[in-house]
């Protein structure tokens, strides 16, 4: 058990809908990262928050947004969903902001139908 | 540009064979970190090792060993006496200055290892 908790584990929704994925980092970790894993794109970094502030952005679509709350949990919001958004979404957390090993949650499998 | 290449898409071995998973990386940074993660069929990503760019010592942990060579930009992973439980997808990753932060990981496409009894 990595100590990173993601909910829900599975999510099935229709095109055009909006969903929220939740992540609770390991105790004491200040950084939260979101990654998307799809068959065609592989594992891709989406966005990072550090102690409540956005720290870095990767290949995140404009339809997607995230935030990190004062208690350090994070939410990834996906809107106007398309079939191509179906993927495994991982949250990871780490102590600091630089090169510390990131521990991953079990992922949320999103299926858009 | 920063990139991680895992040229082996799939490898199949018989139990007790040794197997090496290749990883080649590209980065212009002089300070960077390399990682290996394991993704078993259950789907989670399990951290295996982190190595920084200044430490070229090989590392051994039980049946696992890692060979880091800056001269060839490679960070290869060897499993000795493989077991069925080693069946998984293995990802090599690079953490360098990407997207404004040095904490993000750039992953290779992964190598799917199947160990048959």
Tab-separated table of C-alpha atoms in Angstrom:
chain	number	residue	atom	x	y	z
A	1	UNK	CA	0.000	0.000	0.000
A	2	UNK	CA	1.597	3.279	-1.172
A	3	UNK	CA	-0.435	5.429	1.208
A	4	UNK	CA	-1.938	7.426	-1.661
A	5	UNK	CA	-5.702	7.031	-1.902
A	6	UNK	CA	-7.697	7.616	-5.033
A	7	UNK	CA	-11.460	7.528	-5.391
A	8	UNK	CA	-13.384	6.235	-7.139
A	9	UNK	CA	-11.569	3.184	-8.489
A	10	UNK	CA	-13.842	2.912	-11.495
A	11	UNK	CA	-16.051	5.437	-13.216
A	12	UNK	CA	-18.299	5.010	-16.223
A	13	UNK	CA	-19.907	8.084	-17.701
A	14	UNK	CA	-21.340	9.391	-20.940
A	15	UNK	CA	-19.812	11.749	-23.451
A	16	UNK	CA	-20.298	15.394	-22.622
A	17	UNK	CA	-20.454	14.780	-18.892
A	18	UNK	CA	-18.184	16.090	-16.128
A	19	UNK	CA	-16.484	14.008	-13.440
A	20	UNK	CA	-14.274	14.666	-10.444
A	21	UNK	CA	-11.463	12.379	-9.377
A	22	UNK	CA	-10.146	12.644	-5.863
A	23	UNK	CA	-6.726	12.009	-4.399
A	24	UNK	CA	-5.470	11.951	-0.818
A	25	UNK	CA	-1.666	12.072	-0.668
A	26	UNK	CA	0.543	10.213	1.783
A	27	UNK	CA	0.735	11.808	5.180
A	28	UNK	CA	3.325	14.587	5.101
A	29	UNK	CA	3.592	14.800	1.332
A	30	UNK	CA	3.146	18.304	-0.053
A	31	UNK	CA	3.275	17.573	-3.785
A	32	UNK	CA	0.489	15.962	-5.741
A	33	UNK	CA	0.867	14.936	-9.375
A	34	UNK	CA	-1.747	13.754	-11.840
A	35	UNK	CA	-0.904	11.397	-14.688
A	36	UNK	CA	-2.986	9.880	-17.451
A	37	UNK	CA	-2.294	6.402	-18.806
A	38	UNK	CA	-3.834	5.476	-22.135
A	39	UNK	CA	-2.991	2.802	-24.668
A	40	UNK	CA	-1.938	5.225	-27.371
A	41	UNK	CA	-0.218	7.932	-25.291
A	42	UNK	CA	1.244	5.854	-22.490
A	43	UNK	CA	1.831	7.504	-19.118
A	44	UNK	CA	1.707	11.275	-19.379
A	45	UNK	CA	2.145	13.947	-16.764
A	46	UNK	CA	-0.835	16.278	-16.503
A	47	UNK	CA	-0.303	18.701	-13.646
A	48	UNK	CA	1.446	19.158	-10.306
A	49	UNK	CA	0.454	21.004	-7.159
A	50	UNK	CA	2.773	21.818	-4.314
A	51	UNK	CA	1.358	22.925	-0.987
A	52	UNK	CA	-1.804	24.242	-2.586
A	53	UNK	CA	-0.279	25.992	-5.550
A	54	UNK	CA	0.005	24.889	-9.140
A	55	UNK	CA	3.655	24.066	-9.761
A	56	UNK	CA	3.868	22.652	-13.251
A	57	UNK	CA	1.675	21.799	-16.180
A	58	UNK	CA	2.161	19.036	-18.658
A	59	UNK	CA	-0.099	17.744	-21.389
A	60	UNK	CA	-3.341	18.744	-19.742
A	61	UNK	CA	-6.321	19.653	-21.902
A	62	UNK	CA	-8.185	22.893	-21.322
A	63	UNK	CA	-11.281	20.824	-20.485
A	64	UNK	CA	-9.395	19.440	-17.508
A	65	UNK	CA	-8.581	21.312	-14.329
A	66	UNK	CA	-7.281	20.477	-10.900
A	67	UNK	CA	-6.820	21.965	-7.485
A	68	UNK	CA	-5.203	21.144	-4.185
A	69	UNK	CA	-7.043	22.013	-1.019
A	70	UNK	CA	-5.688	23.259	2.332
A	71	UNK	CA	-5.765	19.720	3.720
A	72	UNK	CA	-3.560	18.785	0.713
A	73	UNK	CA	-6.016	16.478	-0.976
A	74	UNK	CA	-6.457	17.133	-4.669
A	75	UNK	CA	-9.216	16.868	-7.228
A	76	UNK	CA	-8.974	16.496	-10.973
A	77	UNK	CA	-12.001	17.751	-12.854
A	78	UNK	CA	-12.675	16.468	-16.339
A	79	UNK	CA	-15.436	18.130	-18.330
A	80	UNK	CA	-17.097	17.794	-21.729
A	81	UNK	CA	-15.846	14.249	-21.757
A	82	UNK	CA	-14.999	12.533	-25.017
A	83	UNK	CA	-14.493	8.865	-25.821
A	84	UNK	CA	-10.764	9.514	-26.069
A	85	UNK	CA	-10.623	10.595	-22.433
A	86	UNK	CA	-11.122	6.995	-21.375
A	87	UNK	CA	-7.956	6.132	-19.498
A	88	UNK	CA	-6.426	5.251	-16.165
A	89	UNK	CA	-5.788	8.392	-14.131
A	90	UNK	CA	-3.110	8.217	-11.488
A	91	UNK	CA	-2.386	10.497	-8.630
A	92	UNK	CA	1.056	10.495	-7.051
A	93	UNK	CA	2.495	12.316	-4.106
A	94	UNK	CA	5.951	13.164	-2.867
A	95	UNK	CA	7.516	14.942	0.104
A	96	UNK	CA	9.027	17.817	-1.771
A	97	UNK	CA	9.022	19.391	-5.136
A	98	UNK	CA	12.282	18.168	-6.572
A	99	UNK	CA	13.155	14.706	-7.749
A	100	UNK	CA	11.890	12.889	-4.712
A	101	UNK	CA	10.408	9.528	-5.503
A	102	UNK	CA	6.710	9.765	-6.160
A	103	UNK	CA	4.363	7.158	-4.770
A	104	UNK	CA	1.332	6.367	-6.847
A	105	UNK	CA	-2.238	5.621	-5.938
A	106	UNK	CA	-4.121	2.694	-7.420
A	107	UNK	CA	-5.614	4.853	-10.128
A	108	UNK	CA	-9.120	5.670	-11.299
A	109	UNK	CA	-10.215	3.882	-14.426
A	110	UNK	CA	-12.455	6.212	-16.395
A	111	UNK	CA	-14.613	4.829	-19.177
A	112	UNK	CA	-16.495	7.276	-21.352
A	113	UNK	CA	-19.326	5.704	-23.348
B	1	UNK	CA	14.210	17.437	-25.484
B	2	UNK	CA	13.787	14.889	-22.739
B	3	UNK	CA	12.870	11.381	-23.596
B	4	UNK	CA	12.923	7.828	-22.300
B	5	UNK	CA	13.090	4.911	-24.691
B	6	UNK	CA	12.307	1.336	-23.783
B	7	UNK	CA	12.913	-0.468	-27.030
B	8	UNK	CA	11.633	-3.829	-25.817
B	9	UNK	CA	7.859	-3.841	-26.006
B	10	UNK	CA	7.380	-7.381	-24.738
B	11	UNK	CA	9.671	-10.031	-23.330
B	12	UNK	CA	8.748	-13.593	-22.507
B	13	UNK	CA	10.974	-15.844	-20.416
B	14	UNK	CA	10.707	-19.097	-18.569
B	15	UNK	CA	10.893	-19.106	-14.799
B	16	UNK	CA	14.429	-18.984	-13.353
B	17	UNK	CA	15.848	-17.291	-16.434
B	18	UNK	CA	17.642	-13.978	-16.008
B	19	UNK	CA	16.170	-11.066	-17.935
B	20	UNK	CA	17.401	-7.532	-18.630
B	21	UNK	CA	15.098	-4.644	-19.425
B	22	UNK	CA	16.719	-1.829	-21.371
B	23	UNK	CA	16.214	1.885	-20.814
B	24	UNK	CA	17.845	4.716	-22.727
B	25	UNK	CA	17.227	8.334	-21.803
B	26	UNK	CA	17.856	11.768	-23.277
B	27	UNK	CA	18.241	14.981	-21.354
B	28	UNK	CA	20.361	18.109	-21.518
B	29	UNK	CA	20.260	18.588	-17.781
B	30	UNK	CA	23.334	17.689	-15.790
B	31	UNK	CA	21.246	16.931	-12.726
B	32	UNK	CA	18.493	14.410	-13.180
B	33	UNK	CA	16.996	11.315	-11.616
B	34	UNK	CA	16.093	7.965	-13.086
B	35	UNK	CA	13.426	5.636	-11.826
B	36	UNK	CA	11.965	2.210	-12.399
B	37	UNK	CA	8.353	1.397	-11.654
B	38	UNK	CA	6.489	-1.900	-11.863
B	39	UNK	CA	2.858	-2.152	-12.952
B	40	UNK	CA	1.430	-5.622	-12.168
B	41	UNK	CA	-1.809	-6.816	-13.760
B	42	UNK	CA	-3.758	-5.259	-10.891
B	43	UNK	CA	-2.799	-1.864	-12.306
B	44	UNK	CA	-1.047	0.057	-9.566
B	45	UNK	CA	2.375	1.598	-10.111
B	46	UNK	CA	4.971	0.342	-7.664
B	47	UNK	CA	8.154	2.315	-7.080
B	48	UNK	CA	11.294	0.170	-7.405
B	49	UNK	CA	14.324	2.461	-7.455
B	50	UNK	CA	15.570	6.025	-7.865
B	51	UNK	CA	19.087	6.896	-8.999
B	52	UNK	CA	20.578	10.373	-9.347
B	53	UNK	CA	22.838	11.445	-12.190
B	54	UNK	CA	25.899	11.728	-9.968
B	55	UNK	CA	25.797	8.200	-8.699
B	56	UNK	CA	26.849	5.604	-11.236
B	57	UNK	CA	27.237	2.796	-8.759
B	58	UNK	CA	25.275	-0.281	-9.661
B	59	UNK	CA	22.595	-1.256	-7.220
B	60	UNK	CA	21.432	-4.687	-6.162
B	61	UNK	CA	18.314	-5.460	-4.184
B	62	UNK	CA	17.641	-9.149	-3.834
B	63	UNK	CA	17.012	-10.540	-7.313
B	64	UNK	CA	16.897	-7.055	-8.828
B	65	UNK	CA	19.904	-5.109	-10.043
B	66	UNK	CA	20.340	-1.881	-11.934
B	67	UNK	CA	23.182	-0.789	-14.209
B	68	UNK	CA	23.476	2.964	-14.735
B	69	UNK	CA	25.899	4.124	-17.435
B	70	UNK	CA	26.043	7.827	-18.228
B	71	UNK	CA	28.378	7.223	-21.162
B	72	UNK	CA	25.617	5.396	-22.999
B	73	UNK	CA	22.682	7.191	-21.292
B	74	UNK	CA	21.314	3.877	-20.146
B	75	UNK	CA	19.742	2.621	-16.946
B	76	UNK	CA	19.103	-1.086	-17.400
B	77	UNK	CA	17.255	-3.357	-15.012
B	78	UNK	CA	18.062	-7.030	-14.525
B	79	UNK	CA	15.925	-9.615	-12.771
B	80	UNK	CA	17.882	-12.691	-11.768
B	81	UNK	CA	16.140	-16.071	-11.529
B	82	UNK	CA	12.822	-14.647	-12.654
B	83	UNK	CA	9.577	-15.789	-11.058
B	84	UNK	CA	5.993	-15.825	-12.274
B	85	UNK	CA	5.212	-12.994	-9.837
B	86	UNK	CA	7.625	-10.777	-11.754
B	87	UNK	CA	5.177	-10.714	-14.655
B	88	UNK	CA	4.248	-7.076	-15.081
B	89	UNK	CA	4.848	-4.002	-17.172
B	90	UNK	CA	8.012	-2.218	-16.151
B	91	UNK	CA	8.463	1.486	-16.719
B	92	UNK	CA	11.650	3.486	-16.757
B	93	UNK	CA	11.230	7.200	-15.993
B	94	UNK	CA	13.283	10.382	-15.985
B	95	UNK	CA	12.858	13.356	-13.690
B	96	UNK	CA	14.506	16.484	-14.917
B	97	UNK	CA	13.531	20.046	-15.587
B	98	UNK	CA	10.209	19.567	-17.324
B	99	UNK	CA	7.140	21.748	-17.255
B	100	UNK	CA	8.795	24.172	-14.884
B	101	UNK	CA	9.435	21.693	-12.152
B	102	UNK	CA	11.934	18.979	-11.440
B	103	UNK	CA	9.490	16.672	-9.770
B	104	UNK	CA	7.622	15.375	-12.795
B	105	UNK	CA	8.302	12.076	-14.421
B	106	UNK	CA	8.756	11.357	-18.101
B	107	UNK	CA	7.948	7.719	-18.674
B	108	UNK	CA	9.045	5.283	-21.313
B	109	UNK	CA	6.396	3.213	-23.083
B	110	UNK	CA	7.059	0.272	-20.801
B	111	UNK	CA	8.214	-3.304	-21.287
B	112	UNK	CA	5.734	-6.075	-20.679
B	113	UNK	CA	7.471	-9.008	-19.034
B	114	UNK	CA	5.801	-12.415	-19.025
B	115	UNK	CA	7.407	-15.110	-16.925
B	116	UNK	CA	6.076	-18.559	-17.720
B	117	UNK	CA	6.275	-21.470	-15.270
